[in-house]
Coordinates of C-alpha atoms in Angstrom, one line a residue:
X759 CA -27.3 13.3 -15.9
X760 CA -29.7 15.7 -14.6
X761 CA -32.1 14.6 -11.9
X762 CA -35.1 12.3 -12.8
X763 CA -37.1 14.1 -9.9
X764 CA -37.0 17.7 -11.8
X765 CA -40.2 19.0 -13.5
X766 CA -38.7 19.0 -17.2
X767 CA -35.5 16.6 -16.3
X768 CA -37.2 13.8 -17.8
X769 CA -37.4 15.4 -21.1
X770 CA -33.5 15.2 -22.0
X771 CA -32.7 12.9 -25.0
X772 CA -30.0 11.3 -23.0
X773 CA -32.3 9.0 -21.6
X774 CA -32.1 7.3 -24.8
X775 CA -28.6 7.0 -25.3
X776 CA -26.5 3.7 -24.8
X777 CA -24.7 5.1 -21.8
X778 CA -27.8 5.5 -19.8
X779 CA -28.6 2.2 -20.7
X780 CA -25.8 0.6 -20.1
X781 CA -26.0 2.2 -16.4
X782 CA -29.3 0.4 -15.4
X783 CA -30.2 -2.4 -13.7
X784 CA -33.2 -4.3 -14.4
X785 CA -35.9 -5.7 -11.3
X786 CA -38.3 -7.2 -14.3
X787 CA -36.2 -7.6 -17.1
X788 CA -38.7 -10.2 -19.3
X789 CA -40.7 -6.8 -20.1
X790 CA -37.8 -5.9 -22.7
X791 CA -39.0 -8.6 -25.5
X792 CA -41.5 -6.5 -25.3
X793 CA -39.7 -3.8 -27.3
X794 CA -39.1 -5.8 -30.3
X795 CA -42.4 -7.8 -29.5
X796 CA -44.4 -4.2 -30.1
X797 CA -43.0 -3.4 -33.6
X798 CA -43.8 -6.8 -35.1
X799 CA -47.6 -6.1 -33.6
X800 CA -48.0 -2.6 -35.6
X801 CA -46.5 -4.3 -38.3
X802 CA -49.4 -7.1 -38.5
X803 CA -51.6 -4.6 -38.0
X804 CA -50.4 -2.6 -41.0
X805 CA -51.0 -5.9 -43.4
X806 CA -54.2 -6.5 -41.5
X807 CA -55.4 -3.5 -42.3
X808 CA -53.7 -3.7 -46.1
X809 CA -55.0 -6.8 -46.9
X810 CA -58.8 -6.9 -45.2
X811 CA -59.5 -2.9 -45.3
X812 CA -61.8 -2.2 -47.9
X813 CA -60.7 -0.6 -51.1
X814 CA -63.4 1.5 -53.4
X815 CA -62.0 1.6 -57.1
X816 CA -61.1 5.1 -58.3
X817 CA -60.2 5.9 -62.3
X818 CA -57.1 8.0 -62.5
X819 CA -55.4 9.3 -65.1
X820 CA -51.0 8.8 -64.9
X821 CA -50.7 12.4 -65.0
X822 CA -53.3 12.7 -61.4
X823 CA -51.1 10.4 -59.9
X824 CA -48.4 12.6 -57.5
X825 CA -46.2 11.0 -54.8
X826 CA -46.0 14.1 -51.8
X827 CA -44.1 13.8 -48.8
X828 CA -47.3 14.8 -47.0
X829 CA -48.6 11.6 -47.3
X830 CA -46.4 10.3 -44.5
X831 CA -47.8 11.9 -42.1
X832 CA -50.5 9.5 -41.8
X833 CA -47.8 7.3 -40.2
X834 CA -47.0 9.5 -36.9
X835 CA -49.8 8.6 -34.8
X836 CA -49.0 5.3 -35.2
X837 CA -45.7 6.0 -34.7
X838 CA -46.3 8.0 -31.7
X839 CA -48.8 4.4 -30.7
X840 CA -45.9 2.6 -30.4
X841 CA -43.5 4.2 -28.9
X842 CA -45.6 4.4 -26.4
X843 CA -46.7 1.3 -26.2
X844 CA -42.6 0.4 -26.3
X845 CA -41.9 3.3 -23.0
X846 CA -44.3 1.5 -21.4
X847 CA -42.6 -2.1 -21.7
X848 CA -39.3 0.0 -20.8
X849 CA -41.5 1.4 -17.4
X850 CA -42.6 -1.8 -16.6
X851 CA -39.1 -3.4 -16.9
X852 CA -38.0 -0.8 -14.0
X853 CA -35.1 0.5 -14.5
X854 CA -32.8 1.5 -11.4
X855 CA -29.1 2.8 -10.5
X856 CA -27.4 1.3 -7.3
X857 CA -25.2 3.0 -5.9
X858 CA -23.0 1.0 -3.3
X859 CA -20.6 1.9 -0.3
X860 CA -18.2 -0.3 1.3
X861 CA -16.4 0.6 4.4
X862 CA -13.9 -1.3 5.4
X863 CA -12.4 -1.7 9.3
X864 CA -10.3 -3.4 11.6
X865 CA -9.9 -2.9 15.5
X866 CA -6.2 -3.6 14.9
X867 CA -3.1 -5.2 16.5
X868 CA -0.4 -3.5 18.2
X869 CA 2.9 -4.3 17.0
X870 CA 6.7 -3.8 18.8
X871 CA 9.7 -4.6 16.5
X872 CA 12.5 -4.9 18.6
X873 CA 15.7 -5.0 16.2
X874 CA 19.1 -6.0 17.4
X875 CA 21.8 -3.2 16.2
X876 CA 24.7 -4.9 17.9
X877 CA 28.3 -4.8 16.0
X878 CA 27.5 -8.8 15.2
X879 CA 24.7 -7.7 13.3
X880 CA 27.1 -6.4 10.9
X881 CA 28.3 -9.8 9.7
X882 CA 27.7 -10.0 5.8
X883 CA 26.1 -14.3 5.7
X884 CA 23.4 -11.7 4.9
X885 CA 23.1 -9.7 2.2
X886 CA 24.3 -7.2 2.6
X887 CA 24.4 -7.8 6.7
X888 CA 22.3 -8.8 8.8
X889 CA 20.6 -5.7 10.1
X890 CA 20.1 -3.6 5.9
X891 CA 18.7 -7.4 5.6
X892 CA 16.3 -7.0 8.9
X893 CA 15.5 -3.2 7.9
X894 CA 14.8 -4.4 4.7
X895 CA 12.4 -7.8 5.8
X896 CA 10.8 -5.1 8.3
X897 CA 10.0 -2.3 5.3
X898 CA 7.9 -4.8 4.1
X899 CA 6.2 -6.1 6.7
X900 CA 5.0 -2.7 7.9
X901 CA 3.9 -1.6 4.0
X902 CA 1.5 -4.9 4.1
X903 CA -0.4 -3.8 7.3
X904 CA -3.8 -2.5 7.8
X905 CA -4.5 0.3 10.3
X906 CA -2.2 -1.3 13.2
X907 CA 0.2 0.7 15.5
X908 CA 3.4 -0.4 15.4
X909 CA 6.7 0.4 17.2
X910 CA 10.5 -0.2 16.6
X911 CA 12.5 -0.9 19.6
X912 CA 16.4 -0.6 19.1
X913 CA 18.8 -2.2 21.2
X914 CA 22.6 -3.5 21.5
X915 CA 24.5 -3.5 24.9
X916 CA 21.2 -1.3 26.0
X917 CA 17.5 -0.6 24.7
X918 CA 15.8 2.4 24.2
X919 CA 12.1 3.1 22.1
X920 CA 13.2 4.6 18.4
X921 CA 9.4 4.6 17.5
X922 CA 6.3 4.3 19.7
X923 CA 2.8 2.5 18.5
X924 CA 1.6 4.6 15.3
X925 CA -0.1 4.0 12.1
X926 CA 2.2 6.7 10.3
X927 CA 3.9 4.1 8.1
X928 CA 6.0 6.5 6.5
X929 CA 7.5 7.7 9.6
X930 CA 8.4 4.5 10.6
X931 CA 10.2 3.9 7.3
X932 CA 12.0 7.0 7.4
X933 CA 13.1 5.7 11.2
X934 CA 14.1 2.0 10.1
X935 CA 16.4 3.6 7.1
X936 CA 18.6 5.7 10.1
X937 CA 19.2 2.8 11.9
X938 CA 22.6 2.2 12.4
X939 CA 25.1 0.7 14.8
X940 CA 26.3 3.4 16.4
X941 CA 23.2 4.5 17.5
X942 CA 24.0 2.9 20.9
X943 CA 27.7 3.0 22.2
X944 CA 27.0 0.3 24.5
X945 CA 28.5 -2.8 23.1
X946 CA 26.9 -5.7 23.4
X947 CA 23.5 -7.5 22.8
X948 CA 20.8 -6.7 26.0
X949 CA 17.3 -8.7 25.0
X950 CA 16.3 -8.7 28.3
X951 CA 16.2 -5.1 28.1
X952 CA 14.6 -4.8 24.7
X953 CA 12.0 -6.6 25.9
X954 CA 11.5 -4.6 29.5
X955 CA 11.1 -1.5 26.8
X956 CA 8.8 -3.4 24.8
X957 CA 6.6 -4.2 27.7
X958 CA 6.9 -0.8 28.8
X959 CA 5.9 0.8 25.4
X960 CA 2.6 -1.7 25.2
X961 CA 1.6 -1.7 28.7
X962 CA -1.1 0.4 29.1
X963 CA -1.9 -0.8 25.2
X964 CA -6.3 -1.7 24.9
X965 CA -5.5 -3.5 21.6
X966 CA -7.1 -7.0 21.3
X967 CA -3.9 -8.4 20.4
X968 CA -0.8 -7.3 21.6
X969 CA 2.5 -8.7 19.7
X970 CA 6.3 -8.4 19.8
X971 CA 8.7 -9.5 16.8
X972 CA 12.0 -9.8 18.7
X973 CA 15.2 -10.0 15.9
X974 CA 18.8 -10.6 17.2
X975 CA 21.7 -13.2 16.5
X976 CA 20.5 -14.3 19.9
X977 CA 23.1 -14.1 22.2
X978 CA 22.1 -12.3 25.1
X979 CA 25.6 -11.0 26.7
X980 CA 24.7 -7.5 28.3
X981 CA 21.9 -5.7 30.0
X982 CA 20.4 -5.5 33.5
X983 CA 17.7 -8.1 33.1
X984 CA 17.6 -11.7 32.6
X985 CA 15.7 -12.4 29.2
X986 CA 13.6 -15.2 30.8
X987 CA 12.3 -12.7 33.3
X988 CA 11.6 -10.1 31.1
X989 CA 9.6 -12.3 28.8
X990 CA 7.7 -13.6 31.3
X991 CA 7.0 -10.1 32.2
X992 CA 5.5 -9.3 29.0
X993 CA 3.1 -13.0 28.6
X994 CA 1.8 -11.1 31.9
X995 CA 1.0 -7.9 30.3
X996 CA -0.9 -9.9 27.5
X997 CA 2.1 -9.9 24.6
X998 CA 3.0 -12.5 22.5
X999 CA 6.5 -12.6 21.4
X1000 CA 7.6 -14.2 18.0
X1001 CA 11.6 -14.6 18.2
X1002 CA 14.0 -14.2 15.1
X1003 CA 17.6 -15.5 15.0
X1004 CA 19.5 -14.6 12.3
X1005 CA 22.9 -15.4 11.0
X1006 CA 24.7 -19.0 10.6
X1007 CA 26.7 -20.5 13.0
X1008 CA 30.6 -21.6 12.3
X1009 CA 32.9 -19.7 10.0
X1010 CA 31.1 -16.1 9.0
X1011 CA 32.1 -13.6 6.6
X1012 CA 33.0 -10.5 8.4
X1013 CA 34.7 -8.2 6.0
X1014 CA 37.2 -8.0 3.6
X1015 CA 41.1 -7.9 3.8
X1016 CA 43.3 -5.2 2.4
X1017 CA 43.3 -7.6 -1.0
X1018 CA 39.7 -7.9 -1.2
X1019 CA 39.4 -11.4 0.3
X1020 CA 36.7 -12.0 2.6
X1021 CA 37.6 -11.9 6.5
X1022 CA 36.4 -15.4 8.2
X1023 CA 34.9 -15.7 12.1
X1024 CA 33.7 -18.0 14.3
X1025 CA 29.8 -16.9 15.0
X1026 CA 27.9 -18.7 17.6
X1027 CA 24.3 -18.5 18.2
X1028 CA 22.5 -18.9 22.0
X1029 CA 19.0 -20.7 20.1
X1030 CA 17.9 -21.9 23.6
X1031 CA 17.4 -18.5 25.6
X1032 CA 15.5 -17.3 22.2
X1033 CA 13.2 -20.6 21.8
X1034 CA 12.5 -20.2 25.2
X1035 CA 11.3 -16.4 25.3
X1036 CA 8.8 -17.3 22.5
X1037 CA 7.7 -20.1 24.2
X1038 CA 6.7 -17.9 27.4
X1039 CA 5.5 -15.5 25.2
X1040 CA 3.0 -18.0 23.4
X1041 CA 4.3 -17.0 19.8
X1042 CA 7.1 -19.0 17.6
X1043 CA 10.7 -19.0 16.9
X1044 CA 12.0 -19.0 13.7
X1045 CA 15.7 -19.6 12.2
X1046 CA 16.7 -17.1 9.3
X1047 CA 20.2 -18.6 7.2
X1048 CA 19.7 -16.1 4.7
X1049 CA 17.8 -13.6 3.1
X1050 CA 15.2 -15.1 1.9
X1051 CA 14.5 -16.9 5.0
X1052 CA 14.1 -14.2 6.8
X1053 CA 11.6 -12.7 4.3
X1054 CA 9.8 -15.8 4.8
X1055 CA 9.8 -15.8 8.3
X1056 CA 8.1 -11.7 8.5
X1057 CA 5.8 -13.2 5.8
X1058 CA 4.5 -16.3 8.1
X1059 CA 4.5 -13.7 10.9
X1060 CA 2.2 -11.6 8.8
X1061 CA -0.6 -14.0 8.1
X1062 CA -0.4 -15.5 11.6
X1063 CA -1.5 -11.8 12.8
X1064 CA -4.0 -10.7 10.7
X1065 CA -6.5 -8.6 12.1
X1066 CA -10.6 -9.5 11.3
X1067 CA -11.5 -6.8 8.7
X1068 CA -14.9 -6.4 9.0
X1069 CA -16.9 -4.2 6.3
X1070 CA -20.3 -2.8 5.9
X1071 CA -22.0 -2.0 2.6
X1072 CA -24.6 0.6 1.8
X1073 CA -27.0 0.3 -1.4
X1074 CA -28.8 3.5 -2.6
X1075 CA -31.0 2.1 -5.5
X1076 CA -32.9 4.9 -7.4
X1077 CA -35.7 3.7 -9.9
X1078 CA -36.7 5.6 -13.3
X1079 CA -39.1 3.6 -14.8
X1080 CA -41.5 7.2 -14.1
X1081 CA -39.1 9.1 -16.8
X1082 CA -39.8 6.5 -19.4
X1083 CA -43.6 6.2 -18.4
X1084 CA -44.0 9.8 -18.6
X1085 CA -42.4 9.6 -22.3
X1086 CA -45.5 7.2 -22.9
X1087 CA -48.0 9.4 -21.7
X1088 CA -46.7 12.2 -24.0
X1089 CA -47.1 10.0 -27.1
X1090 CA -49.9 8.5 -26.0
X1091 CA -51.6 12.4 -25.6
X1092 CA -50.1 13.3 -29.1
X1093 CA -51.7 10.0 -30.7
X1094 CA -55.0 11.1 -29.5
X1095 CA -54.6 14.1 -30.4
X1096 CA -53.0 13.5 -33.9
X1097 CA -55.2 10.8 -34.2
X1098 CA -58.5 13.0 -33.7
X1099 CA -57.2 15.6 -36.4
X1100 CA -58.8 16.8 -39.7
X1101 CA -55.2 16.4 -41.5
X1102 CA -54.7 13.4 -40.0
X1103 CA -58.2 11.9 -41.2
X1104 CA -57.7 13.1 -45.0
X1105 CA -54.1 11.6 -45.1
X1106 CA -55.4 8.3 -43.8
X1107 CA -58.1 8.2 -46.2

């Protein structure tokens, strides 16, 4: 719609229309019965004036009678009476259009996810192992943030940064779906070191919250430092460490046999050193059996480190009650003047 403020944008007809309408709101909306109150007015007036006027007989003849369109003309200035009478109820009902803006922010948390790609993560108790299961879990987790940096850390017999702190989720997709084992040919399972490179990767970090998901089967059995050490490193450096174990313990599937039959193994699981790291670390440790565990656990995870989204709204509110006031003053001017006229005067009479 053109703008109210221009010299002749008050005359479109499209004020009138139900999409205009439909568009306002209202700061004195009781001014509206007056609308249908000014109608029934005119129309008392009309039988007031039918009823009480005074009447001189006249003698016609049938064929003297004739019925002329003309004659309603002596109708528009009351016409034009009330509509503006009925602009001005509209005027004083003040119309206005809000416009409002909502920005939404967070200072964010800084996130490291340091994923065990060891050979035992291979091991099929999850669907269909345990580290597509952890890639999967992780996709997920990263899709339902909000403006925080996060990392992936990689590490088996050694540890190295795949990903440092960013907010381009894609890229961090694309990096969790080339994970694979033999992207380290160190055998073994170093979380001590995976969690040196974590504290290395978040040191210098200014976040308000600084947080590590650490996912392995949990037993530490290679690397240069002692994961007790290097988690009490990190508490230092202001991280909080949420541990993941993974995988049952006993008799595991690990593959198939030449006939299709699955391939049984004895899997054993070090809980202690990983309840101990979260602990130090001030977060939680958590015990995924099976898939959907383990989705539970990153979902836990995810509400426990929710960052304050704060949010500020703007309100632009226009009023318009002048375009509808100056459509009464029109009528109003043409009622006077219709009122006043000669043709007016002999239709009347």
């Amino acid at each position: 719609m053109d703008n109210p403020t221009d010299l002749t944008a008050w005359l479109s007809l499209e004020w009138f229309m139900p999409s205009s309408w439909k568009a306002f709101t209202w700061e004195n909306p009781a001014f509206l019965w007056g609308i249908g109150a000014v109608p029934l007015l005119f129309l008392f007036r009309w039988l007031w004036r039918y009823r009480f006027n005074q009447k001189l007989p006249v003698a016609m003849t049938q064929k003297d009678l004739h019925v002329s369109p003309l004659t309603l003309f002596r109708l528009l200035p009351e016409f034009l009476l009330m509509f503006a009478m009925v602009f001005i109820c509209v005027a004083l009902a003040r119309p206005q259009r809000t416009n409002e803006k909502v920005e939404q922010w967070t200072e964010g948390i800084d996130i490291m996810i340091g994923l065990d790609i060891s050979q035992s993560m291979e091991i099929s108790d999850l669907v269909p192992n345990r580290l597509e299961a952890a890639k999967d879990v992780a996709r997920n987790f990263i899709s339902g943030r909000l403006q925080d940096r996060i990392g992936i850390v990689v590490f088996s017999g050694d540890a190295f940064s795949l990903a440092p702190l960013t907010t381009d989720y894609d890229l961090l997709k694309s990096y969790l779906n080339e994970i694979n084992f033999e992207m380290i040919e160190t055998r073994g399972t170093a979380i001590g070191s995976a969690l040196g490179v974590v504290t290395n990767r978040m040191s210098e970090s200014e976040a308000k919250s600084k947080v590590c998901i650490l996912l392995s089967d949990g037993d530490n059995n290679g690397g240069n430092i002692d994961p007790i050490t290097a988690a009490e490193l990190a508490a230092a450096y202001g991280i909080k460490i949420y541990t993941i174990v993974v995988g049952k313990e006993g008799q595991v599937p690990a593959g198939k046999d030449f006939f299709g039959r699955p391939i049984m193994m004895d899997n054993t699981v070090d809980e202690t050193t990983m309840r101990k790291i979260a602990k130090i670390g001030g977060g939680e440790f958590f015990r995924a059996t099976d898939n959907k565990a383990l989705s539970q656990v990153f979902t836990r995870i995810d509400q426990f480190e929710k960052a304050e989204i704060k949010e500020t709204r703007f309100k632009d509110t226009y009023d318009y009650y002048f375009v509808y006031l100056q459509w009464a003053v029109l009528c109003f001017l043409l009622w006077l003047a219709m009122k006043s006229t000669f043709l007016s005067n002999v239709l009347q009479d």
